[in-house]
Coordinates of C-alpha atoms in Angstrom, one line a residue:
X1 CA -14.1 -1.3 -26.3
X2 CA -16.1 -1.7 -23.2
X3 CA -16.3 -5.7 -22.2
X4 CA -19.8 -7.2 -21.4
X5 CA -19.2 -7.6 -18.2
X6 CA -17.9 -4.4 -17.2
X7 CA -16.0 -6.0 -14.3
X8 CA -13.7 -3.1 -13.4
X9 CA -16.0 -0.4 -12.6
X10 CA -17.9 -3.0 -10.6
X11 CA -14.4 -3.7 -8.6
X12 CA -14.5 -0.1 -7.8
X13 CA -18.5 0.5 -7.4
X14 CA -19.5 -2.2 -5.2
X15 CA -17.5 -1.0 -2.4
X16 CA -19.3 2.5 -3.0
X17 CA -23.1 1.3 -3.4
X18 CA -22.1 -0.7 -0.3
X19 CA -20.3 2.4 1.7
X20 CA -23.2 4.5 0.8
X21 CA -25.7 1.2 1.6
X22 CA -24.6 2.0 5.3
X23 CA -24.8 5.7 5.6
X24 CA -28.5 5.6 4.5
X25 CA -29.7 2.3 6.5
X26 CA -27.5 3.2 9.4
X27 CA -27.9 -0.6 10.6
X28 CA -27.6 -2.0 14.4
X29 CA -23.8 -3.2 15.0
X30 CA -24.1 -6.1 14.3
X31 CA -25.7 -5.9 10.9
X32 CA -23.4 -3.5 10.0
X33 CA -20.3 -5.8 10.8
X34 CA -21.8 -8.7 9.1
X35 CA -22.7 -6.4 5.7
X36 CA -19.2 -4.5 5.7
X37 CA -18.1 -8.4 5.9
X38 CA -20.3 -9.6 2.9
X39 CA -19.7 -6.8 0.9
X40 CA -15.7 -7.2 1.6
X41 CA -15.7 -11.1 0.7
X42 CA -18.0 -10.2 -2.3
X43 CA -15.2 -8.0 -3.4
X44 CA -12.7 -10.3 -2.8
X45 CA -14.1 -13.1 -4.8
X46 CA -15.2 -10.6 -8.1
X47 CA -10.8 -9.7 -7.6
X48 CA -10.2 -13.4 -8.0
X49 CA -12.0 -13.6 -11.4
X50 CA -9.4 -12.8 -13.4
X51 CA -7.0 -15.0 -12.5
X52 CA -9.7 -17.8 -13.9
X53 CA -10.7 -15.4 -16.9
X54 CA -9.7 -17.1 -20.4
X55 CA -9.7 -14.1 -22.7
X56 CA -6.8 -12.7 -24.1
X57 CA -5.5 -9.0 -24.5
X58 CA -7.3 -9.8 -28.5
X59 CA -10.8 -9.4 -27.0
X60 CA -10.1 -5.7 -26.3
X61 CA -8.5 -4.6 -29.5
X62 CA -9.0 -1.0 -27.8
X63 CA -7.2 -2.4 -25.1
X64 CA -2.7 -0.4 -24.8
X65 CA -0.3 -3.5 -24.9
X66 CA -0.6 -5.8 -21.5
X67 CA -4.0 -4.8 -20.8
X68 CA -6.5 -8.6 -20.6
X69 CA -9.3 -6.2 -19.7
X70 CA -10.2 -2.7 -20.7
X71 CA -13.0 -0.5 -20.3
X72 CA -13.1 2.8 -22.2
X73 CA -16.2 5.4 -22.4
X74 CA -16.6 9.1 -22.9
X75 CA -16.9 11.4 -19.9
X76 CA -16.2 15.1 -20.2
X77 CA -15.3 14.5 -23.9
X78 CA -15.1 18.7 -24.2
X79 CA -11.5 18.7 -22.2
X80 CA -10.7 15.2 -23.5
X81 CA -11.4 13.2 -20.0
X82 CA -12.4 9.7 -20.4
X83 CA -12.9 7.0 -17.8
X84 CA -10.8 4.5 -18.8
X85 CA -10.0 1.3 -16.8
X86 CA -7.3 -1.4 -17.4
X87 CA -6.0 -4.4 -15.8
X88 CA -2.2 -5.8 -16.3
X89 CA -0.6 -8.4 -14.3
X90 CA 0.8 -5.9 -12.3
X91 CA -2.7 -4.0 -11.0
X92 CA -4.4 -7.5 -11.2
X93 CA -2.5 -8.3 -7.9
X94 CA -2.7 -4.5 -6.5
X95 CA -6.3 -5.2 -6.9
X96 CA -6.6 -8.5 -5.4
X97 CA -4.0 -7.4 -2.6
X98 CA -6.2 -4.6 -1.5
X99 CA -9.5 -6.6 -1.5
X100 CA -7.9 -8.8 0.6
X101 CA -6.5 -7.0 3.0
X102 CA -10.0 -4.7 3.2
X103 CA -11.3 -8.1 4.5
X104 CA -8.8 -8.7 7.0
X105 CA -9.4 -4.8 8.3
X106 CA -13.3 -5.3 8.5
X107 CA -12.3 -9.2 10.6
X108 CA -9.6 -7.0 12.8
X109 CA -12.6 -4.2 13.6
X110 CA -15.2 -6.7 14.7
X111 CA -14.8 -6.2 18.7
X112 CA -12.6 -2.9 18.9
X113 CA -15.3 -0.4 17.2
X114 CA -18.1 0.4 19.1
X115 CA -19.5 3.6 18.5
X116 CA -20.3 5.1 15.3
X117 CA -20.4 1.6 13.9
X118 CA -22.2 1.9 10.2
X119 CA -19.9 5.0 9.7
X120 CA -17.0 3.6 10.5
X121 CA -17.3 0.2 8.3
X122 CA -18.9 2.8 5.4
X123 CA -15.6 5.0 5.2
X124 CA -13.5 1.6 5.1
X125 CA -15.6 0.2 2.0
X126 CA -15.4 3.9 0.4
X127 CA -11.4 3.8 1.0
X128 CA -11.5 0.5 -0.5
X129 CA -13.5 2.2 -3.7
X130 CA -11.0 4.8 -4.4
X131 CA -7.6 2.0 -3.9
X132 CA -9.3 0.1 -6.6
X133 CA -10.4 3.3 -9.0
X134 CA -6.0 4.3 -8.3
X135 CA -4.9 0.3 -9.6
X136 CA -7.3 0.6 -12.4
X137 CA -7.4 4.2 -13.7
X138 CA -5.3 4.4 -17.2
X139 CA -7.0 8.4 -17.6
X140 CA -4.6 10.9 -15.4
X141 CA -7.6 12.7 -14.6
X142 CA -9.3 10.0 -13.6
X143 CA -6.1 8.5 -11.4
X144 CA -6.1 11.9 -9.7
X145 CA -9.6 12.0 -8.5
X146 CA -9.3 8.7 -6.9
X147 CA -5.7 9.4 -5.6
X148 CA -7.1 12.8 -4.2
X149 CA -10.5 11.0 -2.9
X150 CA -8.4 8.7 -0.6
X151 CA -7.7 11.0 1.8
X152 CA -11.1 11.9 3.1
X153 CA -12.3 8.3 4.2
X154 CA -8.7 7.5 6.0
X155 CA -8.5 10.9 7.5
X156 CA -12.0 10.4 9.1
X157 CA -11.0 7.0 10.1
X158 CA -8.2 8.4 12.0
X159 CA -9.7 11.8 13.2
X160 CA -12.6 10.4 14.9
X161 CA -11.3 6.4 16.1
X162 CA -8.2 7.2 16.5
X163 CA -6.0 7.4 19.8
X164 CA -3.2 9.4 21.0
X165 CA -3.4 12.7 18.9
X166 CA -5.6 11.3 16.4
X167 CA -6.9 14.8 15.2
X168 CA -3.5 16.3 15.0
X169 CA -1.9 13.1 13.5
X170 CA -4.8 13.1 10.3
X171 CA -3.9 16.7 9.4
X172 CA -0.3 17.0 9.5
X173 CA -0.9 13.5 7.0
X174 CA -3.4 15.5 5.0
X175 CA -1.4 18.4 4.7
X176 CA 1.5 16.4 3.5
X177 CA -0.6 14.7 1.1
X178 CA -2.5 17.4 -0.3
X179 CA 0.3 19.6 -0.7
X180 CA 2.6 16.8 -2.7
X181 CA -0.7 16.2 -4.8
X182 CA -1.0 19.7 -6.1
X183 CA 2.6 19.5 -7.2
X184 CA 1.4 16.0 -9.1
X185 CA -1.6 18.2 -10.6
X186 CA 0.4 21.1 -12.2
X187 CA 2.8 18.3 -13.7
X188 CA -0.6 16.7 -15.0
X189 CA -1.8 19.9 -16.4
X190 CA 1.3 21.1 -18.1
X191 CA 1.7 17.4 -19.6
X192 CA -2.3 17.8 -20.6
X193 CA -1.3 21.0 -22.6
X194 CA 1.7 20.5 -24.2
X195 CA 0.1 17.3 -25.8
X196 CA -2.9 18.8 -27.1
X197 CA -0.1 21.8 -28.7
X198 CA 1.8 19.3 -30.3
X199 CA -0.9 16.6 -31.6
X200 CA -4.3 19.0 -31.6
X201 CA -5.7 16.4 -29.6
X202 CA -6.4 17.3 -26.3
X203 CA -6.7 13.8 -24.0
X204 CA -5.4 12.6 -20.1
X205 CA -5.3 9.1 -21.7
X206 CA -1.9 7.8 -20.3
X207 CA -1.4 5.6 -23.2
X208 CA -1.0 9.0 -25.6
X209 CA 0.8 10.9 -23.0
X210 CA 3.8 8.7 -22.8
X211 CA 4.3 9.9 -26.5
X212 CA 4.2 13.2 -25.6
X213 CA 7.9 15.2 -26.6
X214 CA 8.6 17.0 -23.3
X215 CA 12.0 19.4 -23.2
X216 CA 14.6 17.5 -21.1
X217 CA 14.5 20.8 -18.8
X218 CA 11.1 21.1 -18.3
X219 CA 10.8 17.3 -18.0
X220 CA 12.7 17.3 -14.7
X221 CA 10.3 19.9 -13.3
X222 CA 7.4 17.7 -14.1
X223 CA 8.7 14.5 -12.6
X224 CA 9.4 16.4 -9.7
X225 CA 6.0 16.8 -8.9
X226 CA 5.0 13.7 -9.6
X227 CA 7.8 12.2 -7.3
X228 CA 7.2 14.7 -4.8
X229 CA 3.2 13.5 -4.9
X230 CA 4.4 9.7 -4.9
X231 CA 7.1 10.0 -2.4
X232 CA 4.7 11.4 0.0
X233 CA 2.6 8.2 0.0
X234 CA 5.5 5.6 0.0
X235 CA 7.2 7.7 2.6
X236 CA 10.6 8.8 1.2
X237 CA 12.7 11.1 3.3
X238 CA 13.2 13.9 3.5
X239 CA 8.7 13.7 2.8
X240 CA 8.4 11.1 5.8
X241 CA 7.8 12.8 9.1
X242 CA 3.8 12.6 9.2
X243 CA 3.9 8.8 9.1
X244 CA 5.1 7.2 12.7
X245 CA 2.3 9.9 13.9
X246 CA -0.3 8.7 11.5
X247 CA 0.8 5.0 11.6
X248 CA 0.5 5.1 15.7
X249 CA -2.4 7.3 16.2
X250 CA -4.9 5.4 13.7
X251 CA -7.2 2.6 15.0
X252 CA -5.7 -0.9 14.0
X253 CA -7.3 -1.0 11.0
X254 CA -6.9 2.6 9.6
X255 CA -3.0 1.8 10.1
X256 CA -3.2 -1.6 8.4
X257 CA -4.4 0.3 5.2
X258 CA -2.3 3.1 5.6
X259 CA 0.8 0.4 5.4
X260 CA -0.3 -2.0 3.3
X261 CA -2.4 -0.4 0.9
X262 CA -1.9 3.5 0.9
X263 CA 1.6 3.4 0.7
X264 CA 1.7 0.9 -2.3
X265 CA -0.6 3.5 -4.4
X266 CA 3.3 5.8 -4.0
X267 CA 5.2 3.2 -5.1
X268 CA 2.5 1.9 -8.1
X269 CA 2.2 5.9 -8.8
X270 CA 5.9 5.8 -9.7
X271 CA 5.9 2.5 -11.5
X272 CA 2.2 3.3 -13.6
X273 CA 3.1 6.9 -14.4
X274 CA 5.9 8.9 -13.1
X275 CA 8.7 6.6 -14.6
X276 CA 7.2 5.7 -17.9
X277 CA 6.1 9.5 -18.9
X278 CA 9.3 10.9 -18.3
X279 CA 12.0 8.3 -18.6
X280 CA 15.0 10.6 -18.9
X281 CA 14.3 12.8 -16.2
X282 CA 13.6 9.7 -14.0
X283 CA 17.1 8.7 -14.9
X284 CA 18.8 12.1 -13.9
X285 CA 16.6 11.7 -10.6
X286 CA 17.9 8.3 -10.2
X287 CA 20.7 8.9 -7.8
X288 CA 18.3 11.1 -5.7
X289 CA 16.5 7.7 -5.2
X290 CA 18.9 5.6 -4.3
X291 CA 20.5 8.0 -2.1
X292 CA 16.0 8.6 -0.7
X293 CA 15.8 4.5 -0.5
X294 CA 19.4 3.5 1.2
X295 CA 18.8 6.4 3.9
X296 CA 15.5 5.8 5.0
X297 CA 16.8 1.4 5.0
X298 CA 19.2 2.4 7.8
X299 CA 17.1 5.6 9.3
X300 CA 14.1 3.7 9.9
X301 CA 15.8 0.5 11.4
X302 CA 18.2 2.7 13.0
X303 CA 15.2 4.6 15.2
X304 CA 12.6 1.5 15.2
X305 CA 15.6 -0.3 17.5
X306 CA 15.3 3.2 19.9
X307 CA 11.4 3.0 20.4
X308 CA 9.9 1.9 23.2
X309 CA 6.0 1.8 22.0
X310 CA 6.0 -1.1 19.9
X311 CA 3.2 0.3 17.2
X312 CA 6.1 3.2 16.6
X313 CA 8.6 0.6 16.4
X314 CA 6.4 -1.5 13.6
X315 CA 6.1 2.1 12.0
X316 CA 9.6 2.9 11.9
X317 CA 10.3 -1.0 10.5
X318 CA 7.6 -0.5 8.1
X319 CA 9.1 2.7 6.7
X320 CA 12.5 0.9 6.5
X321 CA 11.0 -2.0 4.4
X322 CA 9.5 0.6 1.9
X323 CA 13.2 1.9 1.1
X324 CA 13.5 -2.0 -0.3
X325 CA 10.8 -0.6 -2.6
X326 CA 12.4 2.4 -3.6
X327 CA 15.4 0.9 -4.1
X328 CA 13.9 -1.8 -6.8
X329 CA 12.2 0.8 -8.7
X330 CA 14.9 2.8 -9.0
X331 CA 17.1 0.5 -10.3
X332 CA 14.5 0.1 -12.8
X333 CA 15.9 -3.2 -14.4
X334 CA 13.6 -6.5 -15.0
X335 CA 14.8 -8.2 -12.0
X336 CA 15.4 -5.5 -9.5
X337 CA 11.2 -3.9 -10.3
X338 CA 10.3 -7.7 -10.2
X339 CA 11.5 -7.5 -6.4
X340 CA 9.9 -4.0 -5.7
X341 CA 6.7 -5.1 -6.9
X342 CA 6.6 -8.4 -5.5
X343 CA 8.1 -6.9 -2.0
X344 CA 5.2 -4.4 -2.6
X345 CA 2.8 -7.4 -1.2
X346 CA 5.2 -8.7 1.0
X347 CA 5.4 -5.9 3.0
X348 CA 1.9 -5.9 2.9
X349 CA 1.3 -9.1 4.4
X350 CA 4.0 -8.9 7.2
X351 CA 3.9 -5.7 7.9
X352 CA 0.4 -5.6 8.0
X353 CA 0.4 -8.6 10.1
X354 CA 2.4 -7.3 12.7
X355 CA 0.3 -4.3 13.1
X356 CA -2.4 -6.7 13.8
X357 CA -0.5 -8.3 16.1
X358 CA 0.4 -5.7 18.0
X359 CA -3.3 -4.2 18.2
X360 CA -4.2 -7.4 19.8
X361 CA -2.3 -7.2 22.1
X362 CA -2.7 -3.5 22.9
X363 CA -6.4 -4.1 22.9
X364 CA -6.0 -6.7 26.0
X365 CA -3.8 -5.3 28.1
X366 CA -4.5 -1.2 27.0
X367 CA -0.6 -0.5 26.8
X368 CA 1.9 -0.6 23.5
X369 CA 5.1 -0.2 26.0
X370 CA 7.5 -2.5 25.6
X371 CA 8.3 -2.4 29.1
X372 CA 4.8 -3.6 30.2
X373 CA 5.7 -7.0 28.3
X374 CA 7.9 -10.2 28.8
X375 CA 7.6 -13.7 29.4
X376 CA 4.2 -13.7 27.4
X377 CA 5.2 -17.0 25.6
X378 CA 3.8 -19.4 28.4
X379 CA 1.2 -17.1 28.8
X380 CA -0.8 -16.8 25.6
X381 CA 1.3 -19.1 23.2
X382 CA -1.3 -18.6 20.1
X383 CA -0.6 -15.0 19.8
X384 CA 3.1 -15.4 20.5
X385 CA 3.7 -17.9 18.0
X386 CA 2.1 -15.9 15.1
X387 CA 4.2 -12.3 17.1
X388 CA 6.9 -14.7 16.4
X389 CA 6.0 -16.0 13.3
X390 CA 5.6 -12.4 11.4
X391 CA 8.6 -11.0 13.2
X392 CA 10.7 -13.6 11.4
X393 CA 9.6 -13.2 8.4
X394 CA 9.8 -9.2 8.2
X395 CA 13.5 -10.1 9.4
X396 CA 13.7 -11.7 5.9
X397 CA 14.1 -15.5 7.0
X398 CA 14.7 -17.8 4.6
X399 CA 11.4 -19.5 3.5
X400 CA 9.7 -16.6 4.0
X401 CA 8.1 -13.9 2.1
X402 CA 10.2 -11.1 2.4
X403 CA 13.2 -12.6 1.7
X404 CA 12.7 -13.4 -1.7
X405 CA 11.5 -10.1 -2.8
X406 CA 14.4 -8.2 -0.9
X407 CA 16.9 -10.4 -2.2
X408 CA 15.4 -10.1 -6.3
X409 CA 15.8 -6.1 -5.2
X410 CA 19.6 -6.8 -4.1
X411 CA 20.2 -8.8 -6.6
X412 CA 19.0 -6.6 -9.1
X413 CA 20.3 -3.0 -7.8
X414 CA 23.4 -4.9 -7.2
X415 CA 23.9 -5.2 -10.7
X416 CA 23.6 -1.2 -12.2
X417 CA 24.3 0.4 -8.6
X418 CA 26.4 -1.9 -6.3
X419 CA 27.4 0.7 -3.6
X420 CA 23.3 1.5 -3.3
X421 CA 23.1 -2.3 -2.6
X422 CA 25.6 -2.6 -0.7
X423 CA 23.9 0.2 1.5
X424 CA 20.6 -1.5 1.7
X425 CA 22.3 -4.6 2.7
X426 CA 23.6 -3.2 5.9
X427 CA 20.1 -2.1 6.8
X428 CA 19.3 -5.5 7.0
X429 CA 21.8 -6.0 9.8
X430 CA 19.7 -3.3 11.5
X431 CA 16.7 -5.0 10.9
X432 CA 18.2 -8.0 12.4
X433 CA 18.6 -5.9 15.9
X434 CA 15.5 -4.3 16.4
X435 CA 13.6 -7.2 15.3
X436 CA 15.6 -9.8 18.0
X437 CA 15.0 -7.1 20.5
X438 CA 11.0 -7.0 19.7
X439 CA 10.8 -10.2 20.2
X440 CA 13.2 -10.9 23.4
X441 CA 11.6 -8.3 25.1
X442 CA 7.8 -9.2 24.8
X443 CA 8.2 -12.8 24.3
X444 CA 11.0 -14.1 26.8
X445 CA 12.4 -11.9 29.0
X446 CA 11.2 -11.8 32.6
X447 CA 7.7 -10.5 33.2
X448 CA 7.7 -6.6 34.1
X449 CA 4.9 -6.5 35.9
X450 CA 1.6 -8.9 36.2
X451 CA -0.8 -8.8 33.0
X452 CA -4.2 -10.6 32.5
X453 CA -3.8 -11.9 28.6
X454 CA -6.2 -13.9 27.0
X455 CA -5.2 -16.1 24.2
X456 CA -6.7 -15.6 20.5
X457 CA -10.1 -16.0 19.6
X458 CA -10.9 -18.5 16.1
X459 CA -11.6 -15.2 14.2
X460 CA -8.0 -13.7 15.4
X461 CA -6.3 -16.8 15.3
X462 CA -8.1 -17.5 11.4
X463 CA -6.9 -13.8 10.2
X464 CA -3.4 -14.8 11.4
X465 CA -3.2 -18.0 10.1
X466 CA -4.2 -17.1 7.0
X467 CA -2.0 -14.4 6.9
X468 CA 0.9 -16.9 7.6
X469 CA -0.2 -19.2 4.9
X470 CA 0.3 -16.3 2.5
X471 CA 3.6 -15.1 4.0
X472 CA 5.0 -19.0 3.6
X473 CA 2.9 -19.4 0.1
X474 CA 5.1 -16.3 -1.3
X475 CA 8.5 -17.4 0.1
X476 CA 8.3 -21.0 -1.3
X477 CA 6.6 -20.6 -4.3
X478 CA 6.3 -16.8 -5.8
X479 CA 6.6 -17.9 -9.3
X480 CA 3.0 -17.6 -10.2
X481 CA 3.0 -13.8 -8.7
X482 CA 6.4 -13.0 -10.5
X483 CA 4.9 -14.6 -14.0
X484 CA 2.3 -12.0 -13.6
X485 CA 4.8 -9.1 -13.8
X486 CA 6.9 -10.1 -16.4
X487 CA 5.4 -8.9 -19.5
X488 CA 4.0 -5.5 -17.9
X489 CA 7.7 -5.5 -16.7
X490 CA 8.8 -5.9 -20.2
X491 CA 7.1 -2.9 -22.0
X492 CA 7.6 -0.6 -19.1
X493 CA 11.4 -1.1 -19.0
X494 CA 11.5 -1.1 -22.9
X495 CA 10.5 2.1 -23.2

């Protein structure tokens, strides 16, 4: 049953008619900043609506258990494709997460793009269309298209504002992509079929699929692809190489959504899909993900510590952080996939943050070397309060986001896998290194050489702080964002 208010097509939509708004008006700069802004907010604030909706899951009896709103119509009825939409407490904050942080990547744009202006802000709005249509889509065709349509605005955000080796960077992660998707596709196909043989009834509704019988054999072939597709986006190793090139090479904004955003549709993928349509085969692939999770913990701290451009070094950390995420889901108990999900923000918000960070910094002085930096504390003590502020809390300080979710992960892989634990916990002593030697070097040590640094402006200093306020929010109180999960939690795990 479709709802009056068909609220979760126009979460996905009004990013679109707005992308496609600025391709056909092709605005001056300025207009086009302040519309990409408008349209951003307006999102942000339709993503908060649920959170003050009173209906219950009853209002939708069409609605699968855990879903407050549903939307449901025919499409391509022949091959039993339907567009079906649904919101659980677990996409309900996906969805909120990535209008806000499509807001914070249109605020971080305002003075670093210049040319090509309309373009630019209409392929950020159309990535923010297909996120959304990814945490909403509950057809497997219709969670395809939008996982496949992802890649053209965020390779033409990289290819053409890009530095380094933009062009090279957005093909290698294309390629990647693409490739690991087709693998997801046959699995999807092969699933499609053997339900219609066994029921008559030919449907991509996840909801029916999960009941699908699937030989245990053929079952692990099938999660394969899927993880292969997933593991892709989160990175995993072996499956990670295209993203310190991607991550460094985008403008500051195409990386902020690559990390915060892109890489959470992996780990939702697995979570939404992978895990709940073949449950036994994600079991016997278990040790393959701890094994994935504990490696790239300790591999990406281990080379973060050894880079000397500190974007790569955030990319590297990043990377790390996202094994925390692996690990959880993995473990695939209550409180451990309470921690991935919750981390799945975190990381988000930090991470994110300290990508911000650094491309403020790399937009006043035109160099991401460490060794161009030191002593900038006295210098531009805004900015290296909040460099400060987010290193800490990616470190996993107490009081802060991250440590809450990475210690519910611990915590909870601890209890059915305590050596794969016990291996993420040592990465954290890694993270400790690279992090102090971010921070000694571009904060305290003695100036290498003379740089002209201005402090922040209100609108940087107002992202940040507003970032912060989330980052402390989370680490003191992250009840209400855990309550959320719970009960999706609950029927995922029973299954």
């Amino acid at each position: 049953m479709t709802p009056d208010f068909p609220i979760l097509s126009v979460l996905i939509f009004l990013p679109l008619a707005a992308s496609l708004l600025l391709v056909a008006l092709r605005p001056s700069q300025a207009l086009a900043r302040g519309f990409a802004l408008a349209a951003a907010l307006a999102e942000l604030v339709l993503a908060a609506l649920p959170f003050f909706s009173s209906r219950l899951p009853a209002a939708y009896p069409g609605a699968p258990a855990g879903f407050f709103l549903f939307e449901d119509l025919p499409w391509i009825e022949r091959f039993g494709i339907r567009y079906t939409l649904g919101m659980d407490g677990i996409s309900q904050i996906m969805v909120l997460l990535t209008s806000f942080i499509t807001v914070v990547a249109v605020l971080i744009s305002w003075r670093q793009i210049k040319e090509r202006t309309p373009l630019y802000y209409a392929l950020l709005l159309a990535l923010e269309c297909t996120i959304q249509g990814v945490f909403l889509s509950l057809d497997l065709f219709l969670f395809y298209l939008f996982f496949e349509a992802m890649l053209i605005p965020i390779v033409f955000l990289s290819g053409i504002w890009g530095n380094g080796r933009p062009v090279y960077s957005a093909i290698k992660f294309f390629l990647y992509t693409f490739v690991g998707s087709l693998l997801m596709l046959v699995s999807i196909v092969t699933l499609y079929l053997m339900h219609g043989t066994q029921t008559g009834s030919y449907t991509f509704a996840l909801p029916a699929l999960v009941q699908t019988s699937v030989p245990y054999g053929l079952a692990l072939w099938l999660f394969a692809g899927f993880l292969v597709a997933f593991a892709v986006k989160i990175p995993l190793f072996p499956l990670h190489s295209w993203q310190p090139d991607a991550y460094a090479d985008a403008p500051i904004a195409g990386t902020l959504l690559l990390a915060s955003l892109l890489s959470k549709t992996g780990a939702y993928g697995l979570i939404r899909f992978a895990f709940p349509l073949f449950p036994e085969a994600a079991r016997a692939f278990t040790p393959v993900l701890y094994l994935a999770a504990v490696f790239v913990i300790s591999f990406g701290a281990w080379i973060a510590f050894a880079q000397k451009d500190m974007k790569r070094l955030v990319a590297y950390s990043s990377l790390s952080h996202m094994g925390f995420i692996a690990l959880g889901i993995a473990a695939w108990s209550p409180l451990a996939l309470s921690g991935a999900l919750l981390q799945m923000v975190n990381h988000a918000v930090t991470t994110g943050a300290l990508f911000v960070v650094v491309g403020m910094l790399d937009e006043r002085s035109d160099n991401r070397e460490l060794a161009a930096y030191g002593g900038i504390w006295g210098k531009v003590p805004a900015l290296s309060f909040f460099f400060l502020f987010f290193c800490m809390a990616s470190a996993g300080l107490p009081g802060l986001n991250n440590f809450v979710g990475e210690f519910l992960v611990l915590v909870g892989a601890f209890k059915v896998a305590p050596v794969a634990a016990l291996g993420a916990f040592l990465g954290i002593v890694l993270t400790l290194v690279y992090t102090v030697r971010l921070v000694q070097e571009v904060l305290f040590v003695k100036e290498q050489k003379p740089l002209e640094l201005k402090d922040l402006t209100m609108r940087e200093a107002g992202v940040l702080a507003v970032l912060a306020l989330v980052a402390v929010y989370l680490g003191v109180h992250p009840t209400p964002v855990l309550d959320l999960f719970k009960a999706p939690i609950a029927l995922l795990v029973s299954r």
